[in-house]
CSV table of C-alpha atoms (C1' of nucleotides) in Angstrom, one decimal:
chain,number,residue,atom,x,y,z
A,1,MET,CA,9.3,9.1,25.2
A,2,PHE,CA,8.9,11.0,28.2
A,3,PHE,CA,11.7,9.7,30.7
A,4,HIS,CA,14.3,11.7,28.3
A,5,PHE,CA,13.3,14.8,29.5
A,6,LYS,CA,13.9,14.2,32.7
A,7,ASP,CA,15.9,17.2,34.2
A,8,ARG,CA,15.3,19.6,31.0
A,9,PHE,CA,11.7,20.4,32.6
A,10,PRO,CA,12.7,20.1,36.6
A,11,LYS,CA,9.2,21.0,37.8
A,12,LEU,CA,8.1,17.3,36.1
A,13,ASN,CA,10.7,15.5,37.5
A,14,THR,CA,8.7,14.0,40.3
A,15,TYR,CA,6.3,12.3,37.7
A,16,TRP,CA,9.2,10.5,36.5
A,17,ASP,CA,10.1,9.2,39.7
A,18,LYS,CA,6.7,8.0,40.3
A,19,TYR,CA,6.0,5.7,37.3
A,20,LEU,CA,9.6,4.6,36.8
A,21,PRO,CA,8.5,1.5,39.2
A,22,PHE,CA,5.6,0.4,37.1
A,23,GLN,CA,7.9,-0.2,34.1
A,24,LYS,CA,8.4,-4.2,34.0
A,25,ARG,CA,12.3,-5.7,33.1
A,26,VAL,CA,12.1,-8.2,30.0
A,27,GLU,CA,15.1,-9.9,28.6
A,28,ALA,CA,14.6,-11.1,25.1
A,29,PRO,CA,16.7,-13.0,22.9
A,30,ALA,CA,17.4,-11.6,19.1
A,31,LYS,CA,14.3,-11.5,16.5
A,32,THR,CA,11.6,-11.2,19.6
A,33,VAL,CA,8.9,-9.2,18.0
A,34,LEU,CA,8.1,-7.0,20.9
A,35,LEU,CA,4.9,-5.3,18.9
A,36,GLN,CA,3.2,-7.3,15.8
A,37,GLU,CA,1.9,-5.2,13.1
A,38,GLY,CA,-1.8,-5.2,13.1
A,39,LYS,CA,-1.9,-5.4,16.8
A,40,ILE,CA,-2.6,-2.4,19.1
A,41,SER,CA,0.1,-1.3,21.1
A,42,GLN,CA,-0.1,-1.9,24.7
A,43,HIS,CA,3.2,-1.1,26.1
A,44,TYR,CA,5.6,1.8,25.8
A,45,ILE,CA,9.0,0.3,25.3
A,46,PHE,CA,12.4,1.7,26.6
A,47,ILE,CA,15.9,-0.1,25.7
A,48,GLU,CA,18.3,-0.8,28.0
A,49,LYS,CA,20.4,-2.8,26.1
A,50,ALA,CA,19.8,-3.9,22.5
A,51,CYS,CA,19.6,-2.9,19.0
A,52,VAL,CA,15.7,-2.8,17.7
A,53,ARG,CA,14.0,-2.1,14.2
A,54,THR,CA,10.5,-1.2,12.9
A,55,PHE,CA,9.3,-2.3,9.8
A,56,PHE,CA,6.0,-3.3,7.9
A,57,ASN,CA,5.5,-6.1,5.6
A,58,ASN,CA,4.8,-5.4,1.8
A,59,ASN,CA,3.7,-8.5,-0.2
A,60,GLY,CA,6.1,-10.7,1.8
A,61,ASP,CA,8.6,-8.4,2.0
A,62,ASP,CA,9.9,-6.3,5.1
A,63,LYS,CA,10.7,-2.9,4.5
A,64,THR,CA,12.7,-1.6,7.8
A,65,VAL,CA,11.4,2.2,8.8
A,66,GLN,CA,13.8,2.8,11.8
A,67,PHE,CA,16.5,1.5,13.9
A,68,PHE,CA,16.6,2.1,17.6
A,69,PHE,CA,19.4,1.9,20.4
A,70,GLU,CA,20.2,1.7,24.0
A,71,ASN,CA,18.6,4.5,26.2
A,72,GLU,CA,16.2,5.4,23.5
A,73,GLY,CA,12.5,4.8,23.8
A,74,LEU,CA,9.5,3.9,21.3
A,75,SER,CA,6.2,3.0,20.9
A,76,SER,CA,4.0,2.7,17.5
A,77,PHE,CA,2.8,6.2,18.4
A,78,ASP,CA,-0.4,6.2,16.3
A,79,SER,CA,-1.4,2.8,17.6
A,80,PHE,CA,-0.3,3.6,21.2
A,81,MET,CA,-2.2,7.0,21.7
A,82,ASN,CA,-5.2,6.2,19.4
A,83,SER,CA,-5.9,2.6,20.0
A,84,VAL,CA,-5.5,1.4,16.6
A,85,PRO,CA,-3.7,-1.4,14.9
A,86,SER,CA,0.0,-0.7,14.3
A,87,SER,CA,1.1,0.2,11.0
A,88,PHE,CA,4.4,-1.8,12.0
A,89,THR,CA,6.2,-4.5,13.6
A,90,ILE,CA,8.8,-4.0,16.1
A,91,GLU,CA,11.7,-6.6,16.7
A,92,THR,CA,14.9,-7.1,18.3
A,93,ILE,CA,17.9,-7.6,16.3
A,94,GLU,CA,20.2,-8.6,19.3
A,95,PRO,CA,19.5,-10.2,22.5
A,96,SER,CA,18.0,-7.3,24.5
A,97,VAL,CA,17.0,-6.1,28.1
A,98,ILE,CA,14.0,-3.7,27.6
A,99,TYR,CA,11.7,-2.1,30.3
A,100,LEU,CA,7.4,-1.9,29.4
A,101,LEU,CA,5.5,0.6,30.9
A,102,PRO,CA,1.9,-0.4,30.4
A,103,LYS,CA,-0.2,1.9,28.4
A,104,GLN,CA,-2.5,2.5,31.5
A,105,TYR,CA,0.2,4.1,33.4
A,106,VAL,CA,1.1,6.5,30.6
A,107,THR,CA,-2.2,7.3,30.1
A,108,GLN,CA,-2.5,8.5,33.9
A,109,LEU,CA,0.5,9.9,33.7
A,110,ILE,CA,-0.4,12.3,30.6
A,111,ASP,CA,-3.5,13.0,32.7
A,112,GLU,CA,-1.7,14.2,35.5
A,113,LEU,CA,0.9,15.7,33.4
A,114,SER,CA,-1.9,17.8,31.6
A,115,HIS,CA,-2.5,20.3,34.7
A,116,GLU,CA,1.4,21.4,34.6
A,117,PRO,CA,2.0,24.2,32.5
A,118,ASP,CA,5.4,22.9,31.6
A,119,PHE,CA,4.0,19.9,30.2
A,120,ALA,CA,2.4,21.5,26.4
A,121,GLN,CA,5.9,23.1,26.0
A,122,MET,CA,7.6,19.7,26.8
A,123,ILE,CA,4.9,18.1,24.3
A,124,LEU,CA,5.9,20.7,21.4
A,125,GLN,CA,9.6,20.0,21.8
A,126,MET,CA,9.2,16.6,21.4
A,127,THR,CA,7.0,16.1,19.0
A,128,SER,CA,8.8,18.9,16.7
A,129,ARG,CA,11.5,16.5,17.1
A,130,ARG,CA,9.9,13.4,16.0
A,131,GLN,CA,8.5,15.5,13.3
A,132,MET,CA,12.1,16.9,12.3
A,133,HIS,CA,13.1,13.6,12.3
A,134,TYR,CA,10.4,12.1,9.9
A,135,ILE,CA,10.7,15.1,7.6
A,136,ASN,CA,14.5,14.7,7.1
A,137,GLU,CA,13.9,11.1,6.4
A,138,PHE,CA,11.6,12.1,4.0
A,139,VAL,CA,13.7,14.9,2.6
A,140,SER,CA,16.6,12.5,2.5
A,141,ILE,CA,15.2,9.8,0.4
A,142,ILE,CA,13.4,12.0,-2.3
A,143,ARG,CA,16.9,13.9,-2.2
A,144,ASP,CA,19.7,11.3,-2.2
A,145,THR,CA,20.7,8.5,-3.9
A,146,PRO,CA,20.9,5.4,-2.0
A,147,GLU,CA,24.6,5.5,-2.7
A,148,GLN,CA,24.7,9.1,-0.8
A,149,ARG,CA,22.1,7.7,1.8
A,150,TYR,CA,24.4,4.8,2.3
A,151,GLN,CA,27.4,7.0,3.1
A,152,LEU,CA,25.1,9.3,5.1
A,153,LEU,CA,25.0,6.3,7.4
A,154,LEU,CA,28.6,5.5,7.5
A,155,THR,CA,29.7,9.1,8.4
A,156,GLU,CA,26.8,10.2,10.6
A,157,ARG,CA,25.5,6.9,12.1
A,158,PRO,CA,28.1,4.4,12.1
A,159,HIS,CA,26.9,2.6,15.0
A,160,ILE,CA,24.0,1.3,12.8
A,161,VAL,CA,26.2,-0.1,10.0
A,162,GLN,CA,28.4,-2.0,12.3
A,163,ARG,CA,25.5,-3.2,14.5
A,164,VAL,CA,22.7,-4.0,12.2
A,165,PRO,CA,22.5,-6.6,9.2
A,166,GLN,CA,23.0,-5.7,6.0
A,167,HIS,CA,19.7,-6.7,4.4
A,168,TYR,CA,18.1,-4.6,6.9
A,169,ILE,CA,19.8,-1.7,6.0
A,170,ALA,CA,19.3,-2.3,2.6
A,171,SER,CA,15.5,-2.4,3.6
A,172,TYR,CA,15.7,1.0,5.2
A,173,LEU,CA,17.9,2.4,2.4
A,174,GLY,CA,15.0,1.5,0.0
A,175,VAL,CA,17.3,-0.7,-2.3
A,176,SER,CA,17.7,-4.6,-2.7
A,177,LYS,CA,20.1,-6.4,-0.6
A,178,VAL,CA,22.0,-7.0,-3.8
A,179,HIS,CA,22.2,-3.2,-5.0
A,180,LEU,CA,23.5,-2.6,-1.3
A,181,SER,CA,26.4,-5.2,-1.8
A,182,ARG,CA,27.2,-3.2,-5.2
A,183,ILE,CA,27.2,0.1,-3.5
A,184,LYS,CA,29.6,-1.1,-0.7
A,185,SER,CA,31.3,-2.8,-3.5
A,186,LYS,CA,31.6,0.3,-5.6
A,187,LEU,CA,33.0,2.5,-2.6
A,188,ALA,CA,35.5,0.5,-1.6
A,189,LYS,CA,37.1,0.3,-5.1
A,190,GLY,CA,36.8,4.2,-4.7
A,191,LYS,CA,38.6,4.1,-1.9
A,192,LEU,CA,41.4,2.2,-3.3
A,193,ARG,CA,42.1,4.8,-6.1
A,194,PHE,CA,45.6,6.6,-5.4
B,1,MET,CA,-2.5,24.9,13.1
B,2,PHE,CA,-5.0,25.4,15.9
B,3,PHE,CA,-7.9,26.9,14.1
B,4,HIS,CA,-8.6,23.6,12.7
B,5,PHE,CA,-9.8,22.3,16.4
B,6,LYS,CA,-12.4,25.0,17.0
B,7,ASP,CA,-15.4,23.1,18.4
B,8,ARG,CA,-13.3,19.7,19.0
B,9,PHE,CA,-12.3,21.5,22.5
B,10,PRO,CA,-15.2,23.8,23.1
B,11,LYS,CA,-13.2,25.1,26.6
B,12,LEU,CA,-10.4,26.2,24.5
B,13,ASN,CA,-12.8,28.1,21.5
B,14,THR,CA,-12.4,31.8,23.4
B,15,TYR,CA,-9.0,31.5,22.7
B,16,TRP,CA,-9.1,31.4,19.1
B,17,ASP,CA,-11.7,33.6,18.9
B,18,LYS,CA,-9.6,35.7,20.7
B,19,TYR,CA,-6.6,35.7,18.3
B,20,LEU,CA,-8.3,35.6,14.9
B,21,PRO,CA,-8.6,39.5,14.7
B,22,PHE,CA,-4.5,39.3,14.9
B,23,GLN,CA,-4.2,37.8,11.5
B,24,LYS,CA,-3.1,40.0,8.2
B,25,ARG,CA,-5.2,39.1,5.3
B,26,VAL,CA,-2.9,39.6,2.0
B,27,GLU,CA,-3.6,38.8,-1.6
B,28,ALA,CA,-0.6,37.8,-3.4
B,29,PRO,CA,-0.2,36.4,-7.1
B,30,ALA,CA,1.1,33.0,-8.2
B,31,LYS,CA,4.8,32.0,-7.5
B,32,THR,CA,4.8,34.6,-4.4
B,33,VAL,CA,7.1,33.3,-2.2
B,34,LEU,CA,5.5,33.6,1.6
B,35,LEU,CA,9.0,31.7,3.6
B,36,GLN,CA,12.2,31.7,1.8
B,37,GLU,CA,14.5,28.7,2.5
B,38,GLY,CA,17.0,29.9,4.8
B,39,LYS,CA,15.1,32.3,6.7
B,40,ILE,CA,13.4,32.5,10.3
B,41,SER,CA,9.9,31.5,9.8
B,42,GLN,CA,7.7,34.9,11.1
B,43,HIS,CA,4.0,34.0,10.5
B,44,TYR,CA,1.3,31.3,10.7
B,45,ILE,CA,-0.4,31.0,7.3
B,46,PHE,CA,-3.9,30.4,6.8
B,47,ILE,CA,-4.9,29.8,3.2
B,48,GLU,CA,-8.5,31.0,2.4
B,49,LYS,CA,-8.2,30.8,-1.5
B,50,ALA,CA,-5.0,29.2,-3.3
B,51,CYS,CA,-3.0,26.3,-3.7
B,52,VAL,CA,0.6,26.5,-2.2
B,53,ARG,CA,3.6,24.1,-2.0
B,54,THR,CA,6.6,23.8,0.3
B,55,PHE,CA,9.9,22.9,-1.2
B,56,PHE,CA,13.8,22.9,-1.0
B,57,ASN,CA,16.6,23.6,-3.3
B,58,ASN,CA,18.9,20.7,-4.2
B,59,ASN,CA,21.8,21.9,-6.8
B,60,GLY,CA,19.6,24.1,-8.4
B,61,ASP,CA,16.6,21.3,-8.9
B,62,ASP,CA,13.7,22.0,-6.7
B,63,LYS,CA,12.3,19.0,-4.6
B,64,THR,CA,8.6,19.6,-3.9
B,65,VAL,CA,7.5,18.1,-0.3
B,66,GLN,CA,4.3,18.7,0.2
B,67,PHE,CA,0.7,20.8,-1.1
B,68,PHE,CA,-1.8,22.9,0.8
B,69,PHE,CA,-5.2,24.0,0.0
B,70,GLU,CA,-8.1,26.0,0.9
B,71,ASN,CA,-8.8,25.9,4.5
B,72,GLU,CA,-5.3,24.7,5.6
B,73,GLY,CA,-3.1,26.1,7.9
B,74,LEU,CA,0.8,25.7,7.8
B,75,SER,CA,4.0,26.9,8.8
B,76,SER,CA,8.0,25.8,8.4
B,77,PHE,CA,7.2,24.1,11.8
B,78,ASP,CA,11.1,23.6,13.2
B,79,SER,CA,11.7,27.4,11.8
B,80,PHE,CA,8.8,28.6,13.6
B,81,MET,CA,8.8,26.6,16.5
B,82,ASN,CA,12.6,26.7,17.3
B,83,SER,CA,13.7,30.2,15.4
B,84,VAL,CA,15.7,28.6,13.0
B,85,PRO,CA,16.4,28.9,9.7
B,86,SER,CA,13.4,26.9,7.6
B,87,SER,CA,14.5,24.1,5.4
B,88,PHE,CA,12.1,25.0,3.2
B,89,THR,CA,10.4,27.4,0.7
B,90,ILE,CA,6.7,28.4,1.0
B,91,GLU,CA,5.5,29.6,-2.2
B,92,THR,CA,1.9,30.1,-3.8
B,93,ILE,CA,1.2,28.1,-7.0
B,94,GLU,CA,-1.9,29.9,-7.6
B,95,PRO,CA,-3.1,33.5,-7.1
B,96,SER,CA,-4.0,33.4,-3.3
B,97,VAL,CA,-5.7,34.9,-0.7
B,98,ILE,CA,-4.2,34.2,2.7
B,99,TYR,CA,-3.8,35.4,6.4
B,100,LEU,CA,-0.6,35.8,8.4
B,101,LEU,CA,-0.5,35.3,12.2
B,102,PRO,CA,2.7,37.0,13.6
B,103,LYS,CA,4.3,34.6,16.0
B,104,GLN,CA,4.3,36.5,18.5
B,105,TYR,CA,0.6,36.2,19.2
B,106,VAL,CA,1.2,32.6,18.5
B,107,THR,CA,3.5,32.1,21.3
B,108,GLN,CA,1.4,34.5,23.5
B,109,LEU,CA,-1.3,32.3,22.6
B,110,ILE,CA,0.5,29.0,23.5
B,111,ASP,CA,1.6,30.4,26.7
B,112,GLU,CA,-2.0,31.2,27.8
B,113,LEU,CA,-3.5,27.9,26.7
B,114,SER,CA,-0.7,26.0,28.8
B,115,HIS,CA,-2.8,26.7,31.7
B,116,GLU,CA,-6.1,24.8,29.8
B,117,PRO,CA,-5.5,20.9,30.6
B,118,ASP,CA,-7.1,20.0,27.1
B,119,PHE,CA,-4.2,21.9,25.2
B,120,ALA,CA,-2.2,18.7,25.9
B,121,GLN,CA,-4.4,16.6,24.3
B,122,MET,CA,-4.9,19.1,21.9
B,123,ILE,CA,-1.1,19.0,21.1
B,124,LEU,CA,-1.0,15.5,21.2
B,125,GLN,CA,-3.8,14.7,18.6
B,126,MET,CA,-2.5,17.6,16.5
B,127,THR,CA,0.9,16.5,16.6
B,128,SER,CA,0.2,12.5,16.4
B,129,ARG,CA,-1.8,13.5,12.9
B,130,ARG,CA,1.2,15.5,11.5
B,131,GLN,CA,3.4,12.7,12.5
B,132,MET,CA,1.3,9.9,10.9
B,133,HIS,CA,1.1,12.1,7.9
B,134,TYR,CA,4.7,11.9,7.7
B,135,ILE,CA,5.1,8.6,8.4
B,136,ASN,CA,2.9,7.7,5.6
B,137,GLU,CA,4.7,9.8,3.4
B,138,PHE,CA,7.9,8.1,4.2
B,139,VAL,CA,6.0,4.3,4.0
B,140,SER,CA,4.6,5.4,0.5
B,141,ILE,CA,7.9,6.6,-0.8
B,142,ILE,CA,10.3,3.3,0.1
B,143,ARG,CA,6.9,0.8,-0.1
B,144,ASP,CA,5.3,1.9,-3.5
B,145,THR,CA,6.9,2.7,-7.0
B,146,PRO,CA,6.4,6.0,-8.6
B,147,GLU,CA,3.9,4.8,-11.0
B,148,GLN,CA,1.8,3.5,-7.8
B,149,ARG,CA,2.5,6.7,-6.0
B,150,TYR,CA,0.9,8.5,-8.8
B,151,GLN,CA,-2.0,6.4,-8.9
B,152,LEU,CA,-2.5,7.0,-5.4
B,153,LEU,CA,-2.5,10.6,-5.9
B,154,LEU,CA,-5.0,10.1,-8.6
B,155,THR,CA,-7.4,8.2,-6.4
B,156,GLU,CA,-7.1,9.7,-3.3
B,157,ARG,CA,-6.1,13.1,-3.5
B,158,PRO,CA,-7.3,13.8,-7.3
B,159,HIS,CA,-7.4,17.4,-6.5
B,160,ILE,CA,-3.3,17.8,-6.5
B,161,VAL,CA,-3.4,16.1,-10.1
B,162,GLN,CA,-6.3,18.9,-11.2
B,163,ARG,CA,-4.4,21.8,-9.9
B,164,VAL,CA,-0.7,21.0,-9.8
B,165,PRO,CA,1.5,21.8,-12.5
B,166,GLN,CA,2.9,18.5,-13.7
B,167,HIS,CA,6.7,19.2,-12.8
B,168,TYR,CA,5.8,20.0,-9.4
B,169,ILE,CA,3.9,16.8,-9.1
B,170,ALA,CA,7.0,14.7,-10.5
B,171,SER,CA,9.6,16.3,-8.2
B,172,TYR,CA,7.0,15.5,-5.4
B,173,LEU,CA,6.9,12.1,-6.5
B,174,GLY,CA,10.8,11.9,-6.8
B,175,VAL,CA,11.2,11.7,-10.2
B,176,SER,CA,11.5,13.4,-13.1
B,177,LYS,CA,9.1,15.4,-15.3
B,178,VAL,CA,10.0,13.4,-18.4
B,179,HIS,CA,9.4,9.9,-16.4
B,180,LEU,CA,6.1,11.2,-15.1
B,181,SER,CA,4.8,11.9,-18.6
B,182,ARG,CA,5.7,8.3,-19.2
B,183,ILE,CA,4.0,7.1,-16.5
B,184,LYS,CA,0.8,8.9,-17.7
B,185,SER,CA,1.5,7.7,-21.3
B,186,LYS,CA,1.4,4.3,-20.0
B,187,LEU,CA,-1.5,4.0,-17.7
B,188,ALA,CA,-3.5,5.8,-20.4
B,189,LYS,CA,-2.4,3.0,-22.7
B,190,GLY,CA,-3.6,0.9,-20.1
B,191,LYS,CA,-6.8,2.0,-19.8
B,192,LEU,CA,-7.6,2.0,-23.6
B,193,ARG,CA,-7.1,-1.9,-23.8
B,194,PHE,CA,-9.9,-4.1,-24.1
C,1,DG,C1',32.4,-31.4,15.1
C,2,DC,C1',28.5,-31.2,12.4
C,3,DC,C1',24.5,-28.9,9.9
C,4,DG,C1',21.3,-26.0,8.5
C,5,DA,C1',20.5,-21.0,8.6
C,6,DA,C1',21.9,-16.5,8.3
C,7,DC,C1',24.9,-13.1,6.0
C,8,DG,C1',27.3,-11.3,2.4
C,9,DA,C1',29.6,-11.3,-2.4
C,10,DT,C1',28.9,-11.8,-7.6
C,11,DA,C1',27.3,-12.5,-12.3
C,12,DA,C1',24.0,-11.8,-15.6
C,13,DC,C1',20.2,-10.1,-17.4
C,14,DA,C1',15.4,-7.3,-17.4
C,15,DT,C1',13.4,-3.3,-16.1
C,16,DA,C1',12.8,1.2,-14.3
C,17,DT,C1',14.7,5.9,-14.6
C,18,DG,C1',17.6,9.8,-15.5
C,19,DT,C1',19.3,13.1,-19.0
C,20,DT,C1',19.4,15.8,-22.9
C,21,DA,C1',16.9,17.4,-26.7
C,22,DT,C1',13.2,18.6,-29.9
C,23,DC,C1',8.4,19.8,-30.9
C,24,DA,C1',3.7,21.7,-30.0
C,25,DA,C1',0.1,23.9,-27.7
C,26,DG,C1',-1.3,27.4,-24.7
C,27,DT,C1',-0.6,31.5,-21.4
C,28,DT,C1',1.1,36.2,-20.2
C,29,DC,C1',2.5,40.3,-21.1
C,30,DA,C1',4.2,44.0,-23.2
D,1,DT,C1',-0.4,40.7,-33.0
D,2,DG,C1',3.9,38.9,-31.5
D,3,DA,C1',7.9,37.3,-28.2
D,4,DA,C1',8.6,35.0,-24.6
D,5,DC,C1',7.5,31.8,-21.0
D,6,DT,C1',5.2,27.8,-19.5
D,7,DT,C1',3.3,23.4,-20.0
D,8,DG,C1',3.5,18.7,-21.5
D,9,DA,C1',4.8,14.8,-25.1
D,10,DT,C1',8.4,12.1,-27.1
D,11,DA,C1',12.2,9.9,-28.8
D,12,DA,C1',17.3,8.3,-27.8
D,13,DC,C1',20.4,6.8,-25.0
D,14,DA,C1',22.8,6.3,-20.9
D,15,DT,C1',22.6,4.6,-16.0
D,16,DA,C1',20.6,2.7,-12.0
D,17,DT,C1',18.5,-0.5,-9.7
D,18,DG,C1',15.6,-5.0,-9.5
D,19,DT,C1',15.4,-9.8,-10.1
D,20,DT,C1',17.5,-14.6,-10.0
D,21,DA,C1',21.0,-17.6,-9.0
D,22,DT,C1',25.3,-19.2,-7.3
D,23,DC,C1',28.8,-19.7,-4.4
D,24,DG,C1',31.2,-19.1,0.2
D,25,DT,C1',31.8,-17.7,5.3
D,26,DT,C1',30.2,-17.5,9.7
D,27,DC,C1',27.5,-18.8,13.5
D,28,DG,C1',24.7,-20.6,16.7
D,29,DG,C1',22.4,-25.0,18.3
D,30,DC,C1',22.4,-30.0,19.2
DNA sequence: GCCGAACGATAACATATGTTATCAAGTTCA
DNA sequence: TGAACTTGATAACATATGTTATCGTTCGGC
């Protein structure tokens, strides 16, 4: 969350350095639950090595919301900030190396940063990006067909297609795994034409 | 955006009072474009009386993203904050009374507020809410059928169904207006059973 | 090496949704 | 008032997508 802004707001750099040591390194196998839907988020998560997904359960059916990779940080934002039960589960897809920063330190860090005028700018930048991300996802769903969305994944975020099992991608695209298989098959046939 | 937080952070109240006079009152008929897709947002918009929608154009086809009503404020956030072309058009649905606060004052206001430790907290609250809103919309689309989404509108935001023409609601739900008509018809028949 | 689980493709059928066209009622405005 | 526009319903047909089931492959653990 915050550590990505190292060097972009140099005045704040000392804060990052001060809190990095409080992170706890964890090695976890694939399919490890880092935060269970319904529980209150207690850590900020930073990914050193892995692929992670967030999803929620709907009538026994997983709905994948987002994927995260190396050098990305995440939390169940609402749960973390407002101490409410998380709407999502966070789970590793691959064997992983992650760092956990307990909430108390994040809270403390935010309190300290509140006195820095640059902090407000940083938050505005950070949150406007997250917001744009979610708006873009939203827009993509109501504008594009699942086939178009899959092609966008292929061209713009190919690492997802390469590393993530297909049924997770299907649930992310909002279609059944059977239909995603059909889409792939159709695209493959299209490429074969000459 | 900010004025909703009056009294929630009392230390910041004087700032709101100081900038309110810079707002410009505007009366506009229905279907007035307040911000054109592709243009850079120059004002923060506050709605005194009206129903407003944001949408984008996709191959000549409107896709409605969100509705706003009395006492709500909005801007094309990314465009406003980062001075990039807006992805959305903002348009009145009804004859309206709105207030426009020019961007320069908002920027100035933010600069002043940056020195207030409470401001960071306010932004975190504000943005976590917006973020939750978009996440919820996102989740609703991938979890619920259009019929379920329409029923949610009926029960949780009936004012939208009452005041907004049906084809806008259809484009918001992500279905054709014909299909929304079918959904309504189906629900009506369901209610008639005994 | 074996076995079960995870993964992915495909078929067959049912349902949901889009597209186009037509009709009717209400509204606006000259 | 009359014409044009907006709104909404409905029918008929085409297409997209879900569901269920089956099959083959791969992969990790024992």
